[in-house]
PDB file of C-alpha atoms and ligand atoms in Angstrom:
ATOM      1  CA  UNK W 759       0.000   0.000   0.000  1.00  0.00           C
ATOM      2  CA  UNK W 760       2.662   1.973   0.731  1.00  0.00           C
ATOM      3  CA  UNK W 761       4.413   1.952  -2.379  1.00  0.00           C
ATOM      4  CA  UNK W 762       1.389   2.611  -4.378  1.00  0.00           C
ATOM      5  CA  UNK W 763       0.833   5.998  -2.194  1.00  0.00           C
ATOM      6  CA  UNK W 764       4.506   7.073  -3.309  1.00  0.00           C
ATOM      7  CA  UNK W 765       3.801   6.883  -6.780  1.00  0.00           C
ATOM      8  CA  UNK W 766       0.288   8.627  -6.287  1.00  0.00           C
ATOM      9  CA  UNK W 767       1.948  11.306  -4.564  1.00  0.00           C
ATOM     10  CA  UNK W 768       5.142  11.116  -6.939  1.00  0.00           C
ATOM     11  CA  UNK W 769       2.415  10.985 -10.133  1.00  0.00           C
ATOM     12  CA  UNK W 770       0.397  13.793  -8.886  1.00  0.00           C
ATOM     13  CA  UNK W 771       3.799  16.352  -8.671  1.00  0.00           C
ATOM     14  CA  UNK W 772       4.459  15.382 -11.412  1.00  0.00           C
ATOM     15  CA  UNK W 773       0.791  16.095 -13.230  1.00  0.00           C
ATOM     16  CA  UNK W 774       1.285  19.620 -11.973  1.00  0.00           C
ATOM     17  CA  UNK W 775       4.311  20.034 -13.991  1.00  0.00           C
ATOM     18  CA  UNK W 776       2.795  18.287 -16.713  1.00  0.00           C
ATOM     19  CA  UNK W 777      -0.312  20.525 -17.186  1.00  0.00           C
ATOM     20  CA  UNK W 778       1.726  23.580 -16.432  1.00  0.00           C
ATOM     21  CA  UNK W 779       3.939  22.668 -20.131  1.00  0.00           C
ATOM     22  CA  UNK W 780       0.677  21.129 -21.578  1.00  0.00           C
ATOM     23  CA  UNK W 781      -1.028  24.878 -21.065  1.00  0.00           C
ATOM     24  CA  UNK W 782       1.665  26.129 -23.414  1.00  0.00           C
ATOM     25  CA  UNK W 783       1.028  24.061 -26.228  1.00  0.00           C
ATOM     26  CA  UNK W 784      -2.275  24.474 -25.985  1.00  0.00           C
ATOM     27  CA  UNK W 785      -3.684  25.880 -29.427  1.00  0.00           C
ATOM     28  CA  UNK W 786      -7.480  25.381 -29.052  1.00  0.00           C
ATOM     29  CA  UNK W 787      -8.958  27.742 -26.500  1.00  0.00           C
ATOM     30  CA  UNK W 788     -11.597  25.327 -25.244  1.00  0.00           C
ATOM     31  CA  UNK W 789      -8.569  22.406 -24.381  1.00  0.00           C
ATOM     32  CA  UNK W 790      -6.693  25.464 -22.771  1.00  0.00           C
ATOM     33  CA  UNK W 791      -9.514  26.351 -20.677  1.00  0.00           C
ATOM     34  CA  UNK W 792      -9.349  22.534 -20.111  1.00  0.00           C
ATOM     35  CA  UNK W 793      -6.112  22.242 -19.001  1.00  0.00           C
ATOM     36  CA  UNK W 794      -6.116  25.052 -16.801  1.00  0.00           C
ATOM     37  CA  UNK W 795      -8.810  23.345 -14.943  1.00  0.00           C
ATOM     38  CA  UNK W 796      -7.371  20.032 -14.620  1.00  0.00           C
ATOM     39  CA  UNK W 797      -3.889  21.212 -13.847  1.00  0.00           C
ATOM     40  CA  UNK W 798      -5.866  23.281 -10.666  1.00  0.00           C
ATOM     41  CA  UNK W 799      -7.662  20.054  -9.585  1.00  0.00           C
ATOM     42  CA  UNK W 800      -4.293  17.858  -9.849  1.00  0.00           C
ATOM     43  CA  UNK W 801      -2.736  20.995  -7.507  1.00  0.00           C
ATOM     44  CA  UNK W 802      -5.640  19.819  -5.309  1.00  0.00           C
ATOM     45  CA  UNK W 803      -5.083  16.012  -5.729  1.00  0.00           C
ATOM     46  CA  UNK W 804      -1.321  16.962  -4.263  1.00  0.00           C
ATOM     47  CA  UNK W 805      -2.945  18.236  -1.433  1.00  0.00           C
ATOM     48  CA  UNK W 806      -5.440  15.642  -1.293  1.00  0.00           C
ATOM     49  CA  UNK W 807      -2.284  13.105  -1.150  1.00  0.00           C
ATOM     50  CA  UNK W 808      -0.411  14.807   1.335  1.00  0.00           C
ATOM     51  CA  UNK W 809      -3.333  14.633   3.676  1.00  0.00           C
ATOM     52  CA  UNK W 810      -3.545  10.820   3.391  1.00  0.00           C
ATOM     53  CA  UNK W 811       0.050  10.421   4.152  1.00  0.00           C
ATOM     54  CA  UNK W 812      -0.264  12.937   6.845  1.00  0.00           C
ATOM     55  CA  UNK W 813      -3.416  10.670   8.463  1.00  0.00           C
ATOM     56  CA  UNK W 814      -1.740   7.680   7.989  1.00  0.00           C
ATOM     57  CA  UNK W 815       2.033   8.987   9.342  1.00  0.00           C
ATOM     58  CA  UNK W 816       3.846   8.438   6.757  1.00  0.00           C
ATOM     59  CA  UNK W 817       6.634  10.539   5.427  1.00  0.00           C
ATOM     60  CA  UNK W 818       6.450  12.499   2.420  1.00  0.00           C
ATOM     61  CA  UNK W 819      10.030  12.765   1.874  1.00  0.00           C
ATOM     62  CA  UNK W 820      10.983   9.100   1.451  1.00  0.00           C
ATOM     63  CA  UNK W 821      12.404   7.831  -1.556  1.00  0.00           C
ATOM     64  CA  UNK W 822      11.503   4.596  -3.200  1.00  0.00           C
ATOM     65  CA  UNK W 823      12.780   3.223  -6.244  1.00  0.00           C
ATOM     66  CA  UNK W 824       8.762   3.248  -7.609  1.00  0.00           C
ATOM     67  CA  UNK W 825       8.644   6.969  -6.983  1.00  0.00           C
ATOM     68  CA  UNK W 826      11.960   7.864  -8.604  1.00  0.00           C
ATOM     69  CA  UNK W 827      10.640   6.186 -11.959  1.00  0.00           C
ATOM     70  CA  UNK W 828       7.518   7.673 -11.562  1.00  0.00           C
ATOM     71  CA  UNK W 829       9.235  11.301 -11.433  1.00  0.00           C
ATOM     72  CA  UNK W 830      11.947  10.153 -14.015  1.00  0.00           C
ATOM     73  CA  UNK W 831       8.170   9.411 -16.831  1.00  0.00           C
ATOM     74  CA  UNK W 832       6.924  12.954 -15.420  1.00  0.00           C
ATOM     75  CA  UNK W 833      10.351  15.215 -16.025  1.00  0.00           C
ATOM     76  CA  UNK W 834      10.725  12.702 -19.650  1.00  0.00           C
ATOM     77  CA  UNK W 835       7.049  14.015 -20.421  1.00  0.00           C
ATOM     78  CA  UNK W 836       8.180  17.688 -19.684  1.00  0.00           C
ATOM     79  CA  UNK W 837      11.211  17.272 -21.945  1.00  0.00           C
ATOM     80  CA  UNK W 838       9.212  15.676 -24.719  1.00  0.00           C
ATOM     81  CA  UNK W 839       6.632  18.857 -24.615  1.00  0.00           C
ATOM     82  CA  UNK W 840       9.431  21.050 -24.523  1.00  0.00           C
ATOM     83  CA  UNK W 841      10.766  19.882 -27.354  1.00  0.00           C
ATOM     84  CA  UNK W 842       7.534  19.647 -29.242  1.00  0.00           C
ATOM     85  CA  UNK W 843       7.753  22.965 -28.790  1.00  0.00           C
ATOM     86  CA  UNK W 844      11.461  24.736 -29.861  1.00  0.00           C
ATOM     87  CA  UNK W 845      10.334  22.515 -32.563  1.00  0.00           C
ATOM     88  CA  UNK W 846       8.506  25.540 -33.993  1.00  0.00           C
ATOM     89  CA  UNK W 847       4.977  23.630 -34.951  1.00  0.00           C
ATOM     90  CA  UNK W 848       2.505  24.718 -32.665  1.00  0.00           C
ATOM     91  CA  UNK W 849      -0.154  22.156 -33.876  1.00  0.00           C
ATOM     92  CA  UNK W 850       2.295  19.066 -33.814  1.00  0.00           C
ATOM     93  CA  UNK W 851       3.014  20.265 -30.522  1.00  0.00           C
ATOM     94  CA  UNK W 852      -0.535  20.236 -29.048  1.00  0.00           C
ATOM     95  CA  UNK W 853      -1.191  17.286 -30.320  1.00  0.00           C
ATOM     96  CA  UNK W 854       2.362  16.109 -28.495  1.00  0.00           C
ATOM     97  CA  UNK W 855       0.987  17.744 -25.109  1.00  0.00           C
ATOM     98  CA  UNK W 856      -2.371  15.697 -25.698  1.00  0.00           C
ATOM     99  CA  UNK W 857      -0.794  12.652 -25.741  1.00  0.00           C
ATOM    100  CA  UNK W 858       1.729  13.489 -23.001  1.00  0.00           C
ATOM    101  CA  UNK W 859      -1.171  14.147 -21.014  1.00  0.00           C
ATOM    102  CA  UNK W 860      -2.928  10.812 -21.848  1.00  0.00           C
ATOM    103  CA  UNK W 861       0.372   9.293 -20.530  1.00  0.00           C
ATOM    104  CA  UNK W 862       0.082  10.892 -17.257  1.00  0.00           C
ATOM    105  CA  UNK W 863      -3.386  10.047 -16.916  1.00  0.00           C
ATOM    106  CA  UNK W 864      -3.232   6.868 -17.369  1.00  0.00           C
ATOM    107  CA  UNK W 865      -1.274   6.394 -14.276  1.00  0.00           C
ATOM    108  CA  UNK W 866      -2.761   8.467 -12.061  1.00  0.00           C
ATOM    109  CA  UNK W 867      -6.469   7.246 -12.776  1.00  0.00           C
ATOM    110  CA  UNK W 868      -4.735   3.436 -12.061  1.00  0.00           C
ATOM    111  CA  UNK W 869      -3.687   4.952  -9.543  1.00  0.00           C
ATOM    112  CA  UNK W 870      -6.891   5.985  -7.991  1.00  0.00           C
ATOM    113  CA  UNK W 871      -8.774   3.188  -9.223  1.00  0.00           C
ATOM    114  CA  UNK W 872      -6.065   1.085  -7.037  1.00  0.00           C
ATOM    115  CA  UNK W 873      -6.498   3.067  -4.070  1.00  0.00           C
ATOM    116  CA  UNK W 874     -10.454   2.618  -4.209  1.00  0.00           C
ATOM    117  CA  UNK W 875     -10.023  -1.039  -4.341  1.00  0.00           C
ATOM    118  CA  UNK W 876      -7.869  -0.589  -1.376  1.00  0.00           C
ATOM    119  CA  UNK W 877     -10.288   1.228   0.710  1.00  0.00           C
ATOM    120  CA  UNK W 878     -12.876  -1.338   0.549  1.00  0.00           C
ATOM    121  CA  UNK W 879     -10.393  -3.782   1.371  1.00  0.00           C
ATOM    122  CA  UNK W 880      -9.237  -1.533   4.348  1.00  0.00           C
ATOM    123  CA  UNK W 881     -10.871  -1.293   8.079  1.00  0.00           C
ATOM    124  CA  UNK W 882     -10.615   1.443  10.373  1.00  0.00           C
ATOM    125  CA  UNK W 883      -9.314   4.854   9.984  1.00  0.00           C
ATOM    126  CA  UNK W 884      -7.010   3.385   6.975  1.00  0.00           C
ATOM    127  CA  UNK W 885     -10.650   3.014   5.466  1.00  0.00           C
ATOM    128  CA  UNK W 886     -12.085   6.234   6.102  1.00  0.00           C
ATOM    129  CA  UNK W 887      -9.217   8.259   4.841  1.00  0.00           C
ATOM    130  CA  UNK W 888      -8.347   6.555   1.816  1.00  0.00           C
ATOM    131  CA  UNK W 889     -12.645   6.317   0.860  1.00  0.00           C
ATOM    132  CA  UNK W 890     -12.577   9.987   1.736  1.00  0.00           C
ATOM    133  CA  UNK W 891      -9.743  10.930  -0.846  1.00  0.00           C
ATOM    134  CA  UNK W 892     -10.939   8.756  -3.354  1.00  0.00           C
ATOM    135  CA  UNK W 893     -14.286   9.862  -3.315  1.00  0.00           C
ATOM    136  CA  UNK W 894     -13.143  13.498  -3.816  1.00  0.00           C
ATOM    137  CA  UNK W 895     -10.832  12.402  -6.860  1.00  0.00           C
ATOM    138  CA  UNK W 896     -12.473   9.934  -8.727  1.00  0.00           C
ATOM    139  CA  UNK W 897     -14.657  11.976 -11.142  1.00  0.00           C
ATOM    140  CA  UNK W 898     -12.106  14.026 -11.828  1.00  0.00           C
ATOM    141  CA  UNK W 899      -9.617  11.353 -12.744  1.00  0.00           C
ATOM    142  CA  UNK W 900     -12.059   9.951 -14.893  1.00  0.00           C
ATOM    143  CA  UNK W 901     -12.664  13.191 -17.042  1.00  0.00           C
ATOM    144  CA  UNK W 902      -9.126  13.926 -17.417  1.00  0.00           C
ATOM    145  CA  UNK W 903      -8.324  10.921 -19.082  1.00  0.00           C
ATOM    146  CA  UNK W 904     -11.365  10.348 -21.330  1.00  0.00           C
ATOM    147  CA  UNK W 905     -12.221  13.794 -22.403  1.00  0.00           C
ATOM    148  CA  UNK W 906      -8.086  13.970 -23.107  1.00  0.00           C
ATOM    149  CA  UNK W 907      -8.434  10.938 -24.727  1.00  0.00           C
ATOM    150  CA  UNK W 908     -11.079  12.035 -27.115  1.00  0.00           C
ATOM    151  CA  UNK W 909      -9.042  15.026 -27.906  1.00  0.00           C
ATOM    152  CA  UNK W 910      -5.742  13.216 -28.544  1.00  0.00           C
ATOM    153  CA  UNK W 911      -7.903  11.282 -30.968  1.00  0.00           C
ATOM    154  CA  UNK W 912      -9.612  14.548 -32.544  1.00  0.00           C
ATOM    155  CA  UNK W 913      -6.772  16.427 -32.890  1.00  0.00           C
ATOM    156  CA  UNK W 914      -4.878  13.566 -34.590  1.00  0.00           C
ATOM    157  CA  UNK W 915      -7.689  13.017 -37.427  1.00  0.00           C
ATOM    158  CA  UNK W 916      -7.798  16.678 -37.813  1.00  0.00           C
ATOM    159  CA  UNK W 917      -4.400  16.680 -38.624  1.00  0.00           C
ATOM    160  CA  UNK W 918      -4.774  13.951 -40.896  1.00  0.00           C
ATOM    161  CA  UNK W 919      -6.810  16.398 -42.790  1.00  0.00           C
ATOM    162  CA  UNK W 920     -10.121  13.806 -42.004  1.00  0.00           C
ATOM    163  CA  UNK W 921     -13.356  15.355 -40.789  1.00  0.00           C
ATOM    164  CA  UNK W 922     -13.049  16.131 -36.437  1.00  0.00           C
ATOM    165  CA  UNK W 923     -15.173  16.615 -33.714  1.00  0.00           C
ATOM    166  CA  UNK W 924     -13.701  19.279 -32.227  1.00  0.00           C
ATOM    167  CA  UNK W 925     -14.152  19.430 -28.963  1.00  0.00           C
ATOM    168  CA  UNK W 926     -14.709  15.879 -28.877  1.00  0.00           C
ATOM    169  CA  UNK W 927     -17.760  13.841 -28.137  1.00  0.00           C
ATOM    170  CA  UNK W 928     -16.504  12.977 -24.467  1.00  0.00           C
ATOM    171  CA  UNK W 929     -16.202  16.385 -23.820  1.00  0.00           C
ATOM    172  CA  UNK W 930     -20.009  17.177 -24.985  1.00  0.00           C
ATOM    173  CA  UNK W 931     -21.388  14.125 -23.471  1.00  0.00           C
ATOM    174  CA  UNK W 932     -19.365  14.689 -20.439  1.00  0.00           C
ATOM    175  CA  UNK W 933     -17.866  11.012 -20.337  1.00  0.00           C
ATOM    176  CA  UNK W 934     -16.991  10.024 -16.706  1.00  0.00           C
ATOM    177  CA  UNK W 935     -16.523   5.999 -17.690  1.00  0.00           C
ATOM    178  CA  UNK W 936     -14.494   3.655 -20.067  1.00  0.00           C
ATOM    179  CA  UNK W 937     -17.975   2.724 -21.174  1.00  0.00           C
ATOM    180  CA  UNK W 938     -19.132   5.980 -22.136  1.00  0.00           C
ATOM    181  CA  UNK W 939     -16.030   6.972 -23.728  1.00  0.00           C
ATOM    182  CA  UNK W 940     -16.577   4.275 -26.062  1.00  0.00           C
ATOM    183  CA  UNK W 941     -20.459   5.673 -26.782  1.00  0.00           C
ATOM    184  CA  UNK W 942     -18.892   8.949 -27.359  1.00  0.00           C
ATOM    185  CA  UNK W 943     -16.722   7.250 -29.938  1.00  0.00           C
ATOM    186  CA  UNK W 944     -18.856   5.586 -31.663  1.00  0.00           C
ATOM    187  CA  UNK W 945     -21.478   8.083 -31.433  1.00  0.00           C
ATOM    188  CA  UNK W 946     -18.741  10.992 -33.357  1.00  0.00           C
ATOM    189  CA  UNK W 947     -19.911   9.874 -37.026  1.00  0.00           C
ATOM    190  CA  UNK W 948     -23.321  11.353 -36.197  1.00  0.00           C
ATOM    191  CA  UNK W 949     -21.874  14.125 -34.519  1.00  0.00           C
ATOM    192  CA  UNK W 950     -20.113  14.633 -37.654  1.00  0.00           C
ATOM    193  CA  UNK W 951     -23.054  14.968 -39.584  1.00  0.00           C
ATOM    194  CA  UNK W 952     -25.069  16.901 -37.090  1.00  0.00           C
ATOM    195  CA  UNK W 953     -22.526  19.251 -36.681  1.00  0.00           C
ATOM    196  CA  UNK W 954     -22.394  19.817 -40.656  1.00  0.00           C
ATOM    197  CA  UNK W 955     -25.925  20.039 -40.646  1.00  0.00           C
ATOM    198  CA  UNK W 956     -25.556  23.271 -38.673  1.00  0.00           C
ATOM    199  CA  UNK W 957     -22.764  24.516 -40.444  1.00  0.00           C
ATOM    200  CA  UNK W 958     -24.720  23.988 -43.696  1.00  0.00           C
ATOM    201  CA  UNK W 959     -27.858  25.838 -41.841  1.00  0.00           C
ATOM    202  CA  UNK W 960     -25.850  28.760 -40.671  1.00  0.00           C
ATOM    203  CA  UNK W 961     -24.657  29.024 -43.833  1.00  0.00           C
ATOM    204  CA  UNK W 962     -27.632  29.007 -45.551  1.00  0.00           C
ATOM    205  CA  UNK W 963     -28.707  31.660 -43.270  1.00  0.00           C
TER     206      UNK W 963
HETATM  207 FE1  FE2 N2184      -4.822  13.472 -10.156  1.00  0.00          FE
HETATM  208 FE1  FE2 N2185      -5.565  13.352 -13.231  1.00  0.00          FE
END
């Protein structure tokens, strides 16, 4: 359990930094507005962390070999956004940051999904305090991977020069589970045309 906490807390730290880069490769105002939002709810999540450890007296300074390759992935995401960036194309970059993001995610909603399992496994105040964290993270974790999901996906067929859904159908439908995200996916073709319809409308007008 404890080793699983580390990399939370290590995964989390590193999110912030994560977001903070992923903000400036941000071309699309509504996934800026997106990722300012999540990288204020991860801030919270390292608070959120730091309580649990601080119930549960442990120390937030220790060093295990988990955590250290959990920062090593975060600072290796930083670099690759960084670099996506001197690179001088802004869209290749965001799309770069999207799936930098999607990396991160996917660890820290494990992550969470881990420590739920653990609560209900737990007794006492262990219980109570790791239930109370998850319960405050959960949705969150569950948006910031789908909906950044759905625009890593997007973004990619846009560049492909293929017709998008921009912001993607997670983001509309406001996906919260692996099932939904696969609606939303399946549901873009109609989006497609319903959005076109519109278009065509507004046109018309
Ligand atoms: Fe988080
Ligand atoms: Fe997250």
């Amino acid at each position: 359990m404890e080793e699983l906490l580390y990399q939370a807390l290590e995964t989390e730290l590193g999110g912030v930094q994560v977001y903070a880069t992923a903000i400036r490769c941000a071309q699309e105002d509504e996934l800026k507005e997106e990722w300012t939002k999540y990288h204020e709810q991860t801030q919270n999540h390292v608070r959120i962390v730091k309580n649990i450890f601080e119930q549960l007296g442990l120390n937030l300074d220790k060093e295990t070999p988990g955590r250290i390759i959990v920062r090593m992935k975060g600072q290796a995401l930083v670099k690759a956004m960084e670099s996506a960036l001197e690179a001088g194309e802004p869209d290749a970059a965001q799309i770069v940051a999207a799936e930098c993001v999607v990396d991160a995610e996917t660890k820290d909603h494990m992550n969470w999904e881990l420590i739920g399992m653990l609560a209900e496994k737990s007794h006492g105040d262990e219980r109570k305090v790791l239930k109370e964290a998850h319960e405050q993270v959960e949705d969150e974790e569950d948006e910031h991977l789908y909906h950044t999901m759905g625009w890593t996906r997007e973004l990619w067929i846009k560049a492909l020069g293929l017709p998008a859904v921009i912001p993607p159908p997670e983001e509309e439908k406001d996906v919260k589970t692996a099932i939904g995200a696969a609606r939303a996916k399946q549901e873009r073709s109609k989006m497609l045309g319903s959005r076109g319809g519109q278009r065509k409308k507004a046109a018309a007008k």
